[in-house]
Coordinates of C-alpha atoms in Angstrom, one line a residue:
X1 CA 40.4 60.9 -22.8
X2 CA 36.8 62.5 -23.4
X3 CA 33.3 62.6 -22.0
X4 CA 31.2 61.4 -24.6
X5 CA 27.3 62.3 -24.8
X6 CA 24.9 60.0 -26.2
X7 CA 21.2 60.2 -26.1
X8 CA 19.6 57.2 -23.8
X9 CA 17.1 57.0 -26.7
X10 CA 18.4 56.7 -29.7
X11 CA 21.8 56.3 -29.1
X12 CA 22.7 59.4 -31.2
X13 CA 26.2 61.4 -30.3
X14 CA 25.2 64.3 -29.1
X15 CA 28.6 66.1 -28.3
X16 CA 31.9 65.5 -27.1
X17 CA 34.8 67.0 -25.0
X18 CA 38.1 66.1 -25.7
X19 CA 40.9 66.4 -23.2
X20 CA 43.3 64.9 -21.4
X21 CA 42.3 66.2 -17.7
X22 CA 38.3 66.0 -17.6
X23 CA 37.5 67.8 -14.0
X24 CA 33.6 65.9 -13.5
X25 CA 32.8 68.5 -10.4
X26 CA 33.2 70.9 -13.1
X27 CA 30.6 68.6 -15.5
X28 CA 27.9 69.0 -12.4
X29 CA 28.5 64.8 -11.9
X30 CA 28.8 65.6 -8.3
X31 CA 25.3 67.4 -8.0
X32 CA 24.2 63.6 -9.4
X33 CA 22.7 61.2 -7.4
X34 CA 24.3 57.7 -6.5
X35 CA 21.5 56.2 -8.4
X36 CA 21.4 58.5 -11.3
X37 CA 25.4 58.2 -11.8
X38 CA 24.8 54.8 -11.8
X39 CA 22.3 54.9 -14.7
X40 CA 24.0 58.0 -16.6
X41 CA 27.6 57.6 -16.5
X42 CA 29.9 54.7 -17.9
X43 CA 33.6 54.5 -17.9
X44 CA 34.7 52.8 -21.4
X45 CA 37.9 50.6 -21.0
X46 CA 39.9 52.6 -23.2
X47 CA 39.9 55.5 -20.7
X48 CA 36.5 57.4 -22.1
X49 CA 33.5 58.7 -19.9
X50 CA 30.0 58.2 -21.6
X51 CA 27.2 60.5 -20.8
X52 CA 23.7 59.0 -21.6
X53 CA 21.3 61.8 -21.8
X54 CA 18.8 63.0 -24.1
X55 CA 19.0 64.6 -27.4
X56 CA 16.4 67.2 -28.5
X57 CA 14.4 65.1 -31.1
X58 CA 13.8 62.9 -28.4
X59 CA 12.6 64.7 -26.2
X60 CA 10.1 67.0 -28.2
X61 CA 9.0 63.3 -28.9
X62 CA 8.6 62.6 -25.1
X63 CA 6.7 65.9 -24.3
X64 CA 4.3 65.2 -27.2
X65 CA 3.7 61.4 -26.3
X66 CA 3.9 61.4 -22.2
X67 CA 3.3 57.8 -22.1
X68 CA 6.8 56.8 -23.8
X69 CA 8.2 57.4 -20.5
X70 CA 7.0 54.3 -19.1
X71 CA 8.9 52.6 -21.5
X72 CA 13.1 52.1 -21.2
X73 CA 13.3 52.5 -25.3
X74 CA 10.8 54.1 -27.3
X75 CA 13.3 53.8 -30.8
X76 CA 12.8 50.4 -32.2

C-alpha cells in the first residue's frame, strides 16, 4: 500500500510513502475537513491512497497570477 501525492495542477508526483500499515491520523487527514477529504483524498482500487495537493512550480505560478485560482485547471 502507499499514499501517493500528486499535484491538483499538473498532475505531477510529488512524493510517495510506501508501506504496508499507513496510520492517516499520523498524515494530519483527520485535522481535514469532510469537504476537503472529499476533494483531496482518493482511495485507488488496488489498495493506494492518492493525495492531490500542490507542487511548488505551481504554486509560485498561483502567487504570481492570483486570478488562476478561479479556475479548476490552469495547465492546459
Amino acid at each position: 500500500m502507499a499514499v501517493i501525492y500528486h499535484c491538483r495542477h499538473c498532475k505531477h508526483e510529488i512524493g510517495r510513502i510506501e508501506q504496508q500499515v499507513i496510520d492517516t491520523e499520523m498524515l494530519g487527514f483527520e485535522q481535514l475537513s469532510p469537504k476537503e477529504k472529499e476533494e483531496m483524498i482518493h482511495y485507488l482500487d488496488n489498495g493506494d491512497i492518492e493525495v492531490l495537493t500542490i507542487c511548488e512550480n505551481c504554486e509560485e505560478t498561483l502567487g504570481r497570477y492570483p486570478h488562476y485560482h478561479e479556475l479548476d485547471f490552469f495547465i492546459q
